[in-house]
Coordinates of C-alpha atoms in Angstrom, one line a residue:
Chain A
M1 CA 4.5 -81.0 -104.9
R2 CA 7.7 -82.7 -105.6
A3 CA 5.9 -86.0 -106.3
E4 CA 3.5 -84.1 -108.7
S5 CA 6.4 -82.6 -110.7
A6 CA 8.2 -85.9 -110.8
L7 CA 5.3 -87.5 -112.6
P8 CA 6.2 -88.7 -116.2
S9 CA 4.8 -86.3 -118.8
S10 CA 2.7 -89.1 -120.2
T11 CA 0.6 -89.2 -117.0
P12 CA -2.8 -87.6 -117.8
P13 CA -3.5 -84.5 -115.7
R14 CA -5.5 -85.0 -112.6
A15 CA -9.1 -83.8 -112.3
I16 CA -11.1 -82.9 -109.3
G17 CA -14.0 -85.3 -109.0
I18 CA -17.4 -83.8 -108.1
V19 CA -20.1 -86.2 -106.9
A20 CA -23.1 -84.1 -107.5
G21 CA -26.4 -84.2 -105.4
A22 CA -29.2 -81.7 -105.9
G23 CA -29.2 -77.9 -106.2
P24 CA -26.9 -75.3 -107.9
L25 CA -23.8 -75.8 -105.8
P26 CA -22.3 -78.7 -107.8
S27 CA -22.4 -76.6 -111.0
E28 CA -21.1 -73.5 -109.2
L29 CA -18.2 -75.5 -107.9
A30 CA -17.4 -77.0 -111.4
G31 CA -17.6 -73.5 -113.0
Q32 CA -15.3 -72.0 -110.3
L33 CA -12.7 -74.7 -110.7
Q34 CA -12.7 -74.4 -114.5
R35 CA -12.3 -70.7 -114.3
Q36 CA -9.2 -71.4 -112.1
G37 CA -7.9 -73.7 -114.9
V38 CA -8.5 -76.8 -112.8
A39 CA -9.9 -79.9 -114.7
V40 CA -13.1 -81.4 -113.2
F41 CA -15.1 -84.5 -113.8
V42 CA -18.7 -84.6 -112.5
V43 CA -20.5 -87.8 -111.4
A44 CA -24.2 -86.7 -111.4
L45 CA -26.3 -88.8 -109.1
E46 CA -29.4 -89.9 -110.9
G47 CA -32.7 -88.4 -109.6
F48 CA -30.8 -85.8 -107.5
A49 CA -28.4 -83.9 -109.6
D50 CA -29.6 -81.0 -111.9
E51 CA -28.3 -82.3 -115.2
R52 CA -29.4 -79.2 -117.0
L53 CA -27.0 -77.1 -114.9
L54 CA -24.2 -79.8 -115.2
A55 CA -24.4 -80.2 -119.0
P56 CA -21.6 -77.7 -119.7
Y57 CA -19.1 -79.8 -117.7
P58 CA -17.6 -83.2 -118.5
H59 CA -19.9 -85.6 -116.6
C60 CA -21.6 -88.9 -116.4
T61 CA -24.7 -90.0 -114.6
V62 CA -24.9 -92.9 -112.2
R63 CA -27.5 -94.3 -109.8
L64 CA -26.8 -93.8 -106.1
G65 CA -26.6 -97.6 -105.8
A66 CA -24.1 -98.0 -108.6
V67 CA -21.1 -97.5 -106.4
G68 CA -18.9 -99.6 -108.7
A69 CA -19.8 -97.4 -111.7
L70 CA -19.2 -94.3 -109.6
L71 CA -15.7 -95.4 -108.5
A72 CA -14.8 -96.5 -112.0
A73 CA -15.8 -93.2 -113.5
L74 CA -13.7 -91.3 -111.0
R75 CA -10.7 -93.5 -111.6
Q76 CA -11.1 -93.4 -115.4
H77 CA -11.1 -89.6 -115.3
H78 CA -8.0 -89.5 -113.1
C79 CA -9.6 -88.0 -110.0
R80 CA -7.8 -88.4 -106.7
D81 CA -9.5 -85.5 -104.9
V82 CA -13.3 -85.9 -104.6
V83 CA -15.9 -83.4 -103.4
L84 CA -19.3 -84.6 -102.4
I85 CA -21.7 -81.7 -102.8
G86 CA -25.4 -81.0 -103.0
P87 CA -28.1 -82.7 -100.8
I88 CA -29.3 -86.2 -101.4
K89 CA -32.1 -88.0 -99.6
R90 CA -31.5 -91.5 -98.3
P91 CA -33.5 -93.8 -100.4
H92 CA -34.9 -97.2 -99.4
W93 CA -32.5 -100.0 -100.0
R94 CA -34.9 -101.6 -102.5
A95 CA -34.9 -98.5 -104.6
M96 CA -31.1 -98.3 -104.6
R97 CA -30.6 -101.3 -106.9
P98 CA -27.0 -101.5 -105.9
D99 CA -24.4 -102.9 -108.4
A100 CA -22.0 -105.6 -107.2
T101 CA -19.6 -103.1 -105.6
G102 CA -22.7 -101.2 -104.2
A103 CA -24.0 -104.3 -102.5
L104 CA -20.6 -105.0 -101.0
M105 CA -20.4 -101.4 -99.8
L106 CA -24.0 -101.4 -98.4
A107 CA -23.1 -104.5 -96.4
R108 CA -19.9 -102.9 -95.2
L109 CA -21.7 -99.6 -94.2
G110 CA -24.2 -101.8 -92.5
K111 CA -26.1 -100.0 -89.7
A112 CA -24.5 -96.7 -90.4
I113 CA -26.9 -96.3 -93.3
W114 CA -29.9 -96.1 -91.0
G115 CA -28.3 -94.0 -88.2
G116 CA -28.3 -90.3 -88.2
D117 CA -26.9 -88.4 -91.2
D118 CA -23.5 -87.9 -89.7
H119 CA -23.0 -91.6 -89.2
L120 CA -23.8 -92.3 -92.8
L121 CA -21.6 -89.5 -94.2
R122 CA -18.7 -90.5 -92.0
A123 CA -19.0 -94.0 -93.3
V124 CA -19.1 -92.8 -96.9
V125 CA -15.9 -90.7 -96.4
K126 CA -14.2 -93.7 -94.8
L127 CA -15.3 -95.9 -97.8
L128 CA -13.9 -93.4 -100.4
E129 CA -10.7 -93.0 -98.5
G130 CA -10.4 -96.8 -98.3
E131 CA -10.6 -96.8 -102.1
G132 CA -7.7 -94.4 -102.3
F133 CA -9.6 -91.1 -102.9
W134 CA -9.0 -87.9 -100.9
V135 CA -12.3 -86.4 -99.8
R136 CA -12.1 -82.6 -99.9
G137 CA -14.6 -80.0 -98.7
A138 CA -16.4 -77.8 -101.1
H139 CA -15.4 -74.8 -99.0
E140 CA -11.7 -75.4 -99.8
F141 CA -12.5 -74.5 -103.4
L142 CA -15.5 -72.2 -103.0
A143 CA -13.8 -69.8 -100.5
S144 CA -15.8 -66.9 -102.0
H145 CA -19.0 -68.8 -101.0
V146 CA -18.2 -69.3 -97.3
G147 CA -20.3 -66.9 -95.3
D148 CA -18.4 -64.0 -93.8
P149 CA -19.0 -62.7 -90.3
G150 CA -21.2 -59.7 -89.8
Q151 CA -23.8 -57.8 -91.8
Q152 CA -24.1 -58.7 -95.5
G153 CA -26.1 -56.4 -97.7
R154 CA -28.0 -53.3 -96.7
H155 CA -30.2 -54.3 -93.8
S156 CA -29.1 -54.7 -90.2
P157 CA -30.6 -57.0 -87.5
D158 CA -32.0 -55.0 -84.6
Q159 CA -31.4 -55.8 -81.0
Q160 CA -34.3 -58.2 -80.8
A161 CA -33.0 -60.0 -83.9
M162 CA -29.5 -60.3 -82.4
A163 CA -31.0 -61.8 -79.3
D164 CA -33.1 -64.2 -81.4
M165 CA -29.9 -65.2 -83.4
R166 CA -28.0 -66.0 -80.2
Q167 CA -30.9 -68.1 -78.9
A168 CA -31.1 -69.9 -82.3
A169 CA -27.4 -70.7 -82.2
R170 CA -27.8 -72.2 -78.7
I171 CA -30.7 -74.4 -80.0
N172 CA -28.7 -75.6 -83.0
R173 CA -25.9 -76.5 -80.7
A174 CA -28.1 -78.5 -78.4
L175 CA -29.6 -80.4 -81.4
A176 CA -26.2 -81.0 -83.0
A177 CA -25.3 -83.3 -80.2
E178 CA -28.2 -85.5 -81.3
D179 CA -27.2 -85.3 -85.0
I180 CA -30.4 -83.4 -86.0
G181 CA -30.9 -80.6 -88.5
Q182 CA -28.9 -77.4 -89.0
G183 CA -31.7 -74.9 -88.7
C184 CA -34.4 -73.3 -86.6
V185 CA -36.6 -70.3 -86.6
V186 CA -36.8 -68.0 -83.6
R187 CA -39.2 -65.0 -83.4
K188 CA -39.0 -62.5 -80.5
G189 CA -37.7 -65.2 -78.2
Q190 CA -40.2 -67.8 -79.3
V191 CA -39.1 -70.9 -81.2
L192 CA -41.4 -71.3 -84.2
A193 CA -39.8 -74.3 -85.8
V194 CA -36.9 -76.7 -85.6
E195 CA -35.6 -78.5 -88.6
A196 CA -35.2 -82.3 -88.8
L197 CA -35.5 -84.4 -91.9
E198 CA -37.9 -82.1 -93.7
G199 CA -35.2 -79.6 -94.7
T200 CA -35.0 -75.8 -94.5
D201 CA -37.5 -74.9 -97.2
A202 CA -40.3 -77.1 -95.8
M203 CA -39.6 -75.7 -92.3
L204 CA -39.9 -72.1 -93.7
A205 CA -43.1 -73.0 -95.5
R206 CA -44.7 -74.1 -92.3
C207 CA -43.7 -70.9 -90.5
Q208 CA -46.1 -69.0 -92.7
G209 CA -48.9 -70.4 -90.7
L210 CA -47.2 -70.2 -87.3
V211 CA -46.5 -66.5 -87.2
A212 CA -50.1 -65.7 -86.5
L213 CA -50.2 -68.3 -83.7
A214 CA -47.1 -66.6 -82.2
G215 CA -49.0 -63.3 -82.0
G216 CA -47.7 -61.8 -85.2
V217 CA -49.7 -59.4 -87.4
E218 CA -49.9 -59.2 -91.2
G219 CA -47.0 -57.3 -92.8
E220 CA -44.9 -57.2 -89.7
R221 CA -41.4 -58.6 -90.2
A222 CA -39.8 -60.3 -87.1
G223 CA -37.7 -63.3 -86.3
L224 CA -35.1 -65.1 -88.3
L225 CA -34.0 -68.4 -89.8
Y226 CA -30.6 -69.5 -88.4
K227 CA -28.4 -72.1 -90.0
S228 CA -25.2 -73.6 -88.7
A229 CA -23.0 -76.6 -89.0
K230 CA -23.6 -79.4 -86.5
H231 CA -20.6 -79.1 -84.2
G232 CA -18.3 -82.0 -84.5
Q233 CA -19.7 -82.8 -87.9
D234 CA -17.4 -83.3 -90.9
I235 CA -18.1 -80.1 -92.8
R236 CA -16.3 -81.6 -95.8
V237 CA -19.4 -83.5 -96.6
D238 CA -22.5 -81.8 -95.2
M239 CA -21.8 -78.1 -94.9
P240 CA -25.0 -76.2 -94.5
A241 CA -26.0 -74.0 -97.4
L242 CA -28.4 -71.1 -98.0
G243 CA -29.2 -69.2 -101.2
P244 CA -31.9 -67.2 -103.0
E245 CA -34.6 -69.9 -102.3
T246 CA -33.8 -69.6 -98.6
I247 CA -34.2 -65.8 -98.7
R248 CA -37.5 -66.1 -100.6
G249 CA -38.8 -68.7 -98.1
A250 CA -37.8 -66.5 -95.1
A251 CA -39.5 -63.5 -96.7
K252 CA -42.8 -65.4 -97.3
A253 CA -42.7 -66.6 -93.6
G254 CA -42.7 -63.0 -92.5
L255 CA -39.2 -63.2 -91.0
A256 CA -36.9 -60.1 -90.7
G257 CA -33.8 -61.9 -91.8
V258 CA -31.5 -64.9 -92.1
G259 CA -28.5 -65.6 -89.8
Y260 CA -25.8 -68.2 -90.3
E261 CA -22.7 -69.3 -88.5
A262 CA -19.8 -67.5 -90.1
G263 CA -17.1 -69.6 -91.6
S264 CA -19.1 -72.9 -91.7
T265 CA -22.0 -72.1 -94.0
L266 CA -22.0 -72.0 -97.8
L267 CA -23.8 -69.1 -99.6
I268 CA -25.2 -70.4 -102.9
A269 CA -24.7 -67.6 -105.5
P270 CA -23.6 -65.2 -102.8
D271 CA -24.1 -62.0 -104.8
E272 CA -27.6 -62.9 -105.9
T273 CA -28.5 -64.1 -102.4
S274 CA -27.3 -60.8 -100.8
A275 CA -29.0 -58.7 -103.5
L276 CA -32.3 -60.5 -103.1
A277 CA -32.2 -60.0 -99.3
D278 CA -31.6 -56.3 -100.0
R279 CA -34.6 -56.1 -102.4
L280 CA -36.9 -58.0 -100.1
G281 CA -35.9 -56.0 -97.0
L282 CA -34.3 -58.9 -95.1
F283 CA -31.0 -58.8 -93.2
L284 CA -28.3 -61.4 -93.9
Y285 CA -25.9 -61.8 -91.0
G286 CA -23.0 -64.1 -90.2
L287 CA -22.7 -64.8 -86.5
Q288 CA -19.2 -65.3 -85.2
L289 CA -19.3 -67.8 -82.4
Chain B
M1 CA -58.4 -79.3 -42.5
R2 CA -59.0 -77.7 -39.1
A3 CA -59.4 -74.3 -40.8
E4 CA -62.0 -75.8 -43.2
S5 CA -64.1 -77.3 -40.5
A6 CA -63.9 -74.1 -38.5
L7 CA -65.6 -72.2 -41.3
P8 CA -69.0 -70.9 -40.2
S9 CA -71.8 -72.9 -41.8
S10 CA -73.0 -69.9 -43.8
T11 CA -69.8 -69.8 -45.8
P12 CA -70.6 -71.2 -49.2
P13 CA -68.7 -74.4 -50.1
R14 CA -65.5 -74.0 -52.1
A15 CA -65.4 -75.0 -55.7
I16 CA -62.4 -75.9 -57.8
G17 CA -61.9 -73.4 -60.5
I18 CA -61.1 -74.8 -63.9
V19 CA -59.7 -72.3 -66.4
A20 CA -60.4 -74.2 -69.7
G21 CA -58.4 -74.1 -72.9
A22 CA -59.0 -76.3 -75.9
G23 CA -59.6 -80.1 -76.1
P24 CA -61.4 -82.7 -74.0
L25 CA -59.3 -82.5 -70.8
P26 CA -61.1 -79.6 -69.1
S27 CA -64.5 -81.4 -69.4
E28 CA -62.8 -84.7 -68.3
L29 CA -61.5 -83.0 -65.2
A30 CA -64.8 -81.4 -64.4
G31 CA -66.6 -84.7 -64.8
Q32 CA -64.1 -86.5 -62.6
L33 CA -64.4 -83.9 -59.9
Q34 CA -68.1 -83.9 -59.9
R35 CA -68.2 -87.7 -59.7
Q36 CA -66.0 -87.4 -56.6
G37 CA -68.6 -85.0 -55.1
V38 CA -66.3 -82.0 -55.5
A39 CA -68.0 -78.7 -56.7
V40 CA -66.4 -77.1 -59.8
F41 CA -66.7 -73.9 -61.7
V42 CA -65.4 -73.6 -65.2
V43 CA -64.1 -70.4 -66.8
A44 CA -64.2 -71.2 -70.5
L45 CA -61.7 -69.2 -72.6
E46 CA -63.5 -67.8 -75.6
G47 CA -62.1 -69.1 -78.9
F48 CA -60.3 -72.0 -77.2
A49 CA -62.5 -74.0 -74.9
D50 CA -64.9 -76.5 -76.4
E51 CA -68.2 -75.1 -75.0
R52 CA -70.2 -78.0 -76.2
L53 CA -68.2 -80.4 -73.9
L54 CA -68.4 -77.9 -71.0
A55 CA -72.1 -77.2 -71.2
P56 CA -73.0 -79.8 -68.5
Y57 CA -71.0 -78.0 -65.9
P58 CA -71.5 -74.7 -64.2
H59 CA -69.5 -72.3 -66.3
C60 CA -69.1 -68.9 -67.8
T61 CA -67.1 -67.8 -70.9
V62 CA -64.5 -64.9 -70.9
R63 CA -62.1 -63.6 -73.4
L64 CA -58.4 -64.4 -72.7
G65 CA -57.8 -60.6 -72.3
A66 CA -60.7 -60.2 -69.8
V67 CA -58.5 -61.0 -66.8
G68 CA -60.6 -58.9 -64.5
A69 CA -63.8 -60.8 -65.5
L70 CA -61.9 -64.1 -65.1
L71 CA -60.7 -63.3 -61.6
A72 CA -64.2 -62.0 -60.6
A73 CA -65.9 -65.2 -61.8
L74 CA -63.5 -67.4 -59.9
R75 CA -64.0 -65.3 -56.7
Q76 CA -67.8 -65.2 -57.1
H77 CA -67.9 -68.9 -57.3
H78 CA -65.7 -69.4 -54.2
C79 CA -62.8 -70.9 -56.0
R80 CA -59.5 -70.9 -54.1
D81 CA -57.8 -73.8 -56.0
V82 CA -57.5 -73.2 -59.7
V83 CA -56.5 -75.6 -62.4
L84 CA -55.3 -74.2 -65.8
I85 CA -56.0 -77.0 -68.4
G86 CA -56.2 -77.4 -72.1
P87 CA -53.9 -75.7 -74.7
I88 CA -54.2 -72.1 -75.6
K89 CA -52.3 -70.3 -78.3
R90 CA -50.8 -66.9 -77.5
P91 CA -52.8 -64.3 -79.4
H92 CA -51.5 -61.0 -80.6
W93 CA -51.9 -58.2 -78.0
R94 CA -54.3 -56.3 -80.3
A95 CA -56.5 -59.3 -80.5
M96 CA -56.6 -59.7 -76.7
R97 CA -58.7 -56.6 -76.1
P98 CA -57.7 -56.6 -72.4
D99 CA -60.1 -55.3 -69.8
A100 CA -58.8 -52.9 -67.2
T101 CA -57.3 -55.6 -65.0
G102 CA -56.1 -57.4 -68.1
A103 CA -54.2 -54.3 -69.3
L104 CA -52.6 -54.0 -65.8
M105 CA -51.6 -57.7 -65.8
L106 CA -50.2 -57.5 -69.4
A107 CA -48.1 -54.5 -68.3
R108 CA -46.9 -56.5 -65.2
L109 CA -46.2 -59.7 -67.2
G110 CA -44.3 -57.5 -69.6
K111 CA -41.6 -59.3 -71.6
A112 CA -42.5 -62.7 -70.2
I113 CA -45.5 -62.7 -72.6
W114 CA -43.2 -62.9 -75.6
G115 CA -40.6 -65.2 -74.1
G116 CA -40.8 -69.0 -74.3
D117 CA -43.9 -70.7 -73.1
D118 CA -42.4 -71.6 -69.8
H119 CA -41.7 -67.9 -69.0
L120 CA -45.2 -67.0 -69.8
L121 CA -46.8 -69.8 -67.7
R122 CA -44.6 -69.2 -64.8
A123 CA -45.6 -65.5 -64.9
V124 CA -49.3 -66.4 -65.0
V125 CA -49.0 -68.8 -62.0
K126 CA -47.3 -66.0 -60.1
L127 CA -50.0 -63.6 -61.1
L128 CA -52.8 -65.9 -59.9
E129 CA -51.0 -66.7 -56.7
G130 CA -50.5 -63.0 -56.1
E131 CA -54.3 -62.7 -56.3
G132 CA -54.7 -65.3 -53.6
F133 CA -55.5 -68.3 -55.7
W134 CA -53.7 -71.7 -55.3
V135 CA -52.7 -73.1 -58.7
R136 CA -53.0 -76.8 -58.8
G137 CA -52.0 -79.4 -61.4
A138 CA -54.6 -81.4 -63.3
H139 CA -52.6 -84.5 -62.5
E140 CA -53.4 -84.1 -58.8
F141 CA -57.1 -84.7 -59.7
L142 CA -56.7 -86.9 -62.7
A143 CA -54.4 -89.5 -61.3
S144 CA -56.1 -92.1 -63.4
H145 CA -55.0 -90.2 -66.5
V146 CA -51.3 -89.9 -65.7
G147 CA -49.3 -92.3 -67.9
D148 CA -48.1 -95.4 -66.1
P149 CA -44.7 -96.9 -66.8
G150 CA -44.3 -99.9 -69.2
Q151 CA -46.5 -101.4 -71.9
Q152 CA -50.1 -100.3 -72.2
G153 CA -52.4 -102.3 -74.4
R154 CA -51.6 -105.4 -76.4
H155 CA -48.6 -104.4 -78.6
S156 CA -45.0 -104.2 -77.4
P157 CA -42.2 -102.1 -78.8
D158 CA -39.4 -104.2 -80.3
Q159 CA -35.7 -103.7 -79.6
Q160 CA -35.3 -101.0 -82.3
A161 CA -38.3 -99.1 -81.0
M162 CA -36.9 -99.2 -77.5
A163 CA -33.6 -97.7 -78.8
D164 CA -35.6 -95.1 -80.8
M165 CA -37.5 -94.2 -77.6
R166 CA -34.3 -93.7 -75.6
Q167 CA -32.9 -91.5 -78.4
A168 CA -36.1 -89.5 -78.5
A169 CA -36.0 -89.0 -74.7
R170 CA -32.5 -87.6 -75.1
I171 CA -33.6 -85.2 -77.8
N172 CA -36.5 -83.9 -75.8
R173 CA -34.2 -83.4 -72.8
A174 CA -31.8 -81.4 -75.0
L175 CA -34.6 -79.3 -76.3
A176 CA -36.2 -78.7 -72.9
A177 CA -33.2 -76.6 -71.9
E178 CA -34.2 -74.2 -74.6
D179 CA -37.9 -74.2 -73.7
I180 CA -39.0 -75.9 -76.9
G181 CA -41.7 -78.5 -77.6
Q182 CA -42.4 -81.7 -75.9
G183 CA -42.3 -84.1 -78.7
C184 CA -40.2 -85.6 -81.5
V185 CA -40.4 -88.5 -84.0
V186 CA -37.6 -91.0 -84.3
R187 CA -37.5 -93.9 -86.8
K188 CA -34.8 -96.5 -86.8
G189 CA -32.3 -94.0 -85.4
Q190 CA -33.2 -91.2 -87.7
V191 CA -35.0 -88.1 -86.4
L192 CA -37.9 -87.4 -88.7
A193 CA -39.3 -84.4 -86.9
V194 CA -38.9 -82.2 -83.9
E195 CA -41.9 -80.3 -82.4
A196 CA -41.8 -76.6 -81.8
L197 CA -44.8 -74.2 -82.0
E198 CA -46.8 -76.2 -84.5
G199 CA -47.9 -78.8 -82.0
T200 CA -47.9 -82.6 -82.0
D201 CA -50.7 -83.1 -84.5
A202 CA -49.1 -80.9 -87.2
M203 CA -45.7 -82.6 -86.6
L204 CA -47.3 -86.0 -87.1
A205 CA -49.1 -84.8 -90.3
R206 CA -45.8 -83.8 -91.8
C207 CA -44.2 -87.2 -91.0
Q208 CA -46.5 -88.9 -93.5
G209 CA -44.4 -87.4 -96.3
L210 CA -41.1 -87.9 -94.6
V211 CA -41.1 -91.7 -94.1
A212 CA -40.5 -92.2 -97.8
L213 CA -37.6 -89.8 -97.6
A214 CA -36.2 -91.8 -94.7
G215 CA -36.2 -95.0 -96.8
G216 CA -39.5 -96.4 -95.6
V217 CA -41.8 -98.5 -97.7
E218 CA -45.6 -98.4 -97.9
G219 CA -47.3 -100.4 -95.2
E220 CA -44.2 -100.9 -93.0
R221 CA -44.7 -99.6 -89.4
A222 CA -41.5 -98.3 -87.8
G223 CA -40.5 -95.5 -85.5
L224 CA -42.4 -93.7 -82.8
L225 CA -43.7 -90.4 -81.4
Y226 CA -42.3 -89.6 -78.0
K227 CA -43.8 -87.0 -75.6
S228 CA -42.4 -85.8 -72.4
A229 CA -42.5 -82.9 -70.0
K230 CA -39.8 -80.3 -70.4
H231 CA -37.5 -81.0 -67.5
G232 CA -37.6 -78.1 -65.0
Q233 CA -41.0 -77.0 -66.2
D234 CA -43.9 -76.5 -63.9
I235 CA -46.1 -79.5 -64.8
R236 CA -49.0 -77.9 -63.0
V237 CA -49.6 -75.7 -66.0
D238 CA -48.3 -77.4 -69.1
M239 CA -48.3 -81.1 -68.7
P240 CA -48.0 -82.9 -72.1
A241 CA -51.0 -84.8 -73.1
L242 CA -51.8 -87.4 -75.7
G243 CA -55.0 -89.1 -76.7
P244 CA -57.0 -90.8 -79.4
E245 CA -56.1 -88.0 -81.9
T246 CA -52.4 -88.6 -81.2
I247 CA -52.8 -92.4 -81.8
R248 CA -54.6 -91.7 -85.1
G249 CA -51.9 -89.3 -86.3
A250 CA -49.1 -91.7 -85.4
A251 CA -50.9 -94.5 -87.3
K252 CA -51.3 -92.3 -90.4
A253 CA -47.6 -91.4 -90.2
G254 CA -46.7 -95.1 -90.5
L255 CA -45.2 -95.2 -87.0
A256 CA -45.1 -98.4 -84.9
G257 CA -46.2 -96.7 -81.7
V258 CA -46.3 -93.9 -79.2
G259 CA -44.0 -93.5 -76.2
Y260 CA -44.2 -91.1 -73.3
E261 CA -42.4 -90.2 -70.1
A262 CA -44.2 -92.2 -67.4
G263 CA -45.6 -90.0 -64.6
S264 CA -45.5 -86.7 -66.3
T265 CA -47.8 -87.1 -69.3
L266 CA -51.6 -87.0 -69.3
L267 CA -53.5 -89.6 -71.3
I268 CA -56.7 -88.1 -72.6
A269 CA -59.5 -90.7 -72.3
P270 CA -57.0 -93.3 -71.3
D271 CA -59.2 -96.4 -71.9
E272 CA -60.2 -95.2 -75.4
T273 CA -56.6 -94.2 -76.2
S274 CA -55.3 -97.6 -75.3
A275 CA -58.1 -99.5 -77.1
L276 CA -57.5 -97.4 -80.2
A277 CA -53.8 -98.2 -80.1
D278 CA -54.6 -101.9 -79.9
R279 CA -57.0 -101.7 -82.8
L280 CA -54.6 -99.8 -85.0
G281 CA -51.7 -102.1 -84.1
L282 CA -49.6 -99.5 -82.3
F283 CA -47.8 -99.9 -79.0
L284 CA -48.3 -97.4 -76.2
Y285 CA -45.4 -97.3 -73.8
G286 CA -44.4 -95.3 -70.7
L287 CA -40.7 -94.9 -70.4
Q288 CA -39.4 -94.7 -66.9
L289 CA -36.4 -92.3 -66.8

């Protein structure tokens, strides 16, 4: 703090840099920070970021491969703290069209790019830190979005759902050791689906067809989606998130609710998410491990 | 053996009972046994068994819920050894329409029916053994179908594929502890898909769309499907199997090959499977753990 106040008054104020992937979280973060009076600058990743949602905030757009342009934009707008937020899919290197710095970085990242997601993200964090940036977690600024423990909204999980949730938590833990997804669907003790590269929405979509195979009947609600962070993962850069889309997908799949690991999952638009769960008759529950 | 030979000559010869689920393995087993001069009697499970393939063998058809009829058929045809073979999906209890014995059995199986697959199968084995039958594994009679260690066919896995295979084996082992599927797809260190209730074919189908997300390019073959038994599972009743359909699915998904745990995986129509892998340019490899 002393260093901050000792800055000469001509030094431009710092902004928090937001490197924006897909979905509504980057714009929610930008809005939240602006409401707190904090300056932001958004680097929207071309082909991933929702530029319509980001339009109200100071921003520029760069290709994922244009690492040099990305670093220059962050520096030019006096960002020291940088938040990486919103999912991106790993493109083929030919599609990346790296700029000069990008090519250098790709070479430096080397094999990490093709390893599990954790390896890549750890390498990206190291790279940014090597360039003098401080990588911060979205949850540090979006405290209101971090899933609380216990029942959210009006509906409670019954005893079977609580048992399913504990089983799902065990499964995610076993998978985390292999750097796989952050979600699975358990229904009355049976594992309907496990998430890998396809993502949560695609996993929920396939559950619609699996409930009948698992002995379910039309209209019956049972089972749940469970999301959690991979243990040992750096939640600064890949914190699991769920929102209205997740609730809608879970409802379509005939599930009774959605569970998440309290304290390490971001709720997108938390009020809307909880209200939608209420309206569709699903529980929303934060498991404290 | 002494007991066998001491039987009075009027005692009808014993037959091996085959309780047939879906796919070609039940008929392959029946054919194999008949060629060895062993009598068989097949109980085809309605809605699952391929009755066209089973037509050449002495058989009857019963509903899954008609447990009384099933036991009576096995007894009437002098079966003591019984093989359960071919996948069945767990139906809803209302669709089972159990007969009197079936209702009794369902009550006795109780919660096991809705637990993981292992719980159910262990309960079914116990039930059959309680009725005086000896449950035998298909691999005891189909030794020629049990996957050998090492390279099958013409194509060899490269170094990356061997690393992917070892990673896949670790994943299946982690999942086995939670009684989940027997398969996953790994491509250059990235986990594309993990199998739960949807089955291997559906998992392979979704990989077609995921390879691009994982940075793959059209026409490039990389990654593999790996199948293994759940460790600690009773391979008498749920041995993983792969065959021509599996090879076709892996090829469509752009994979370089198929790996399996040697000694605990059944190859359906092994010669045809291996020849198809050769023709489509895929390796087929038995990992020795």
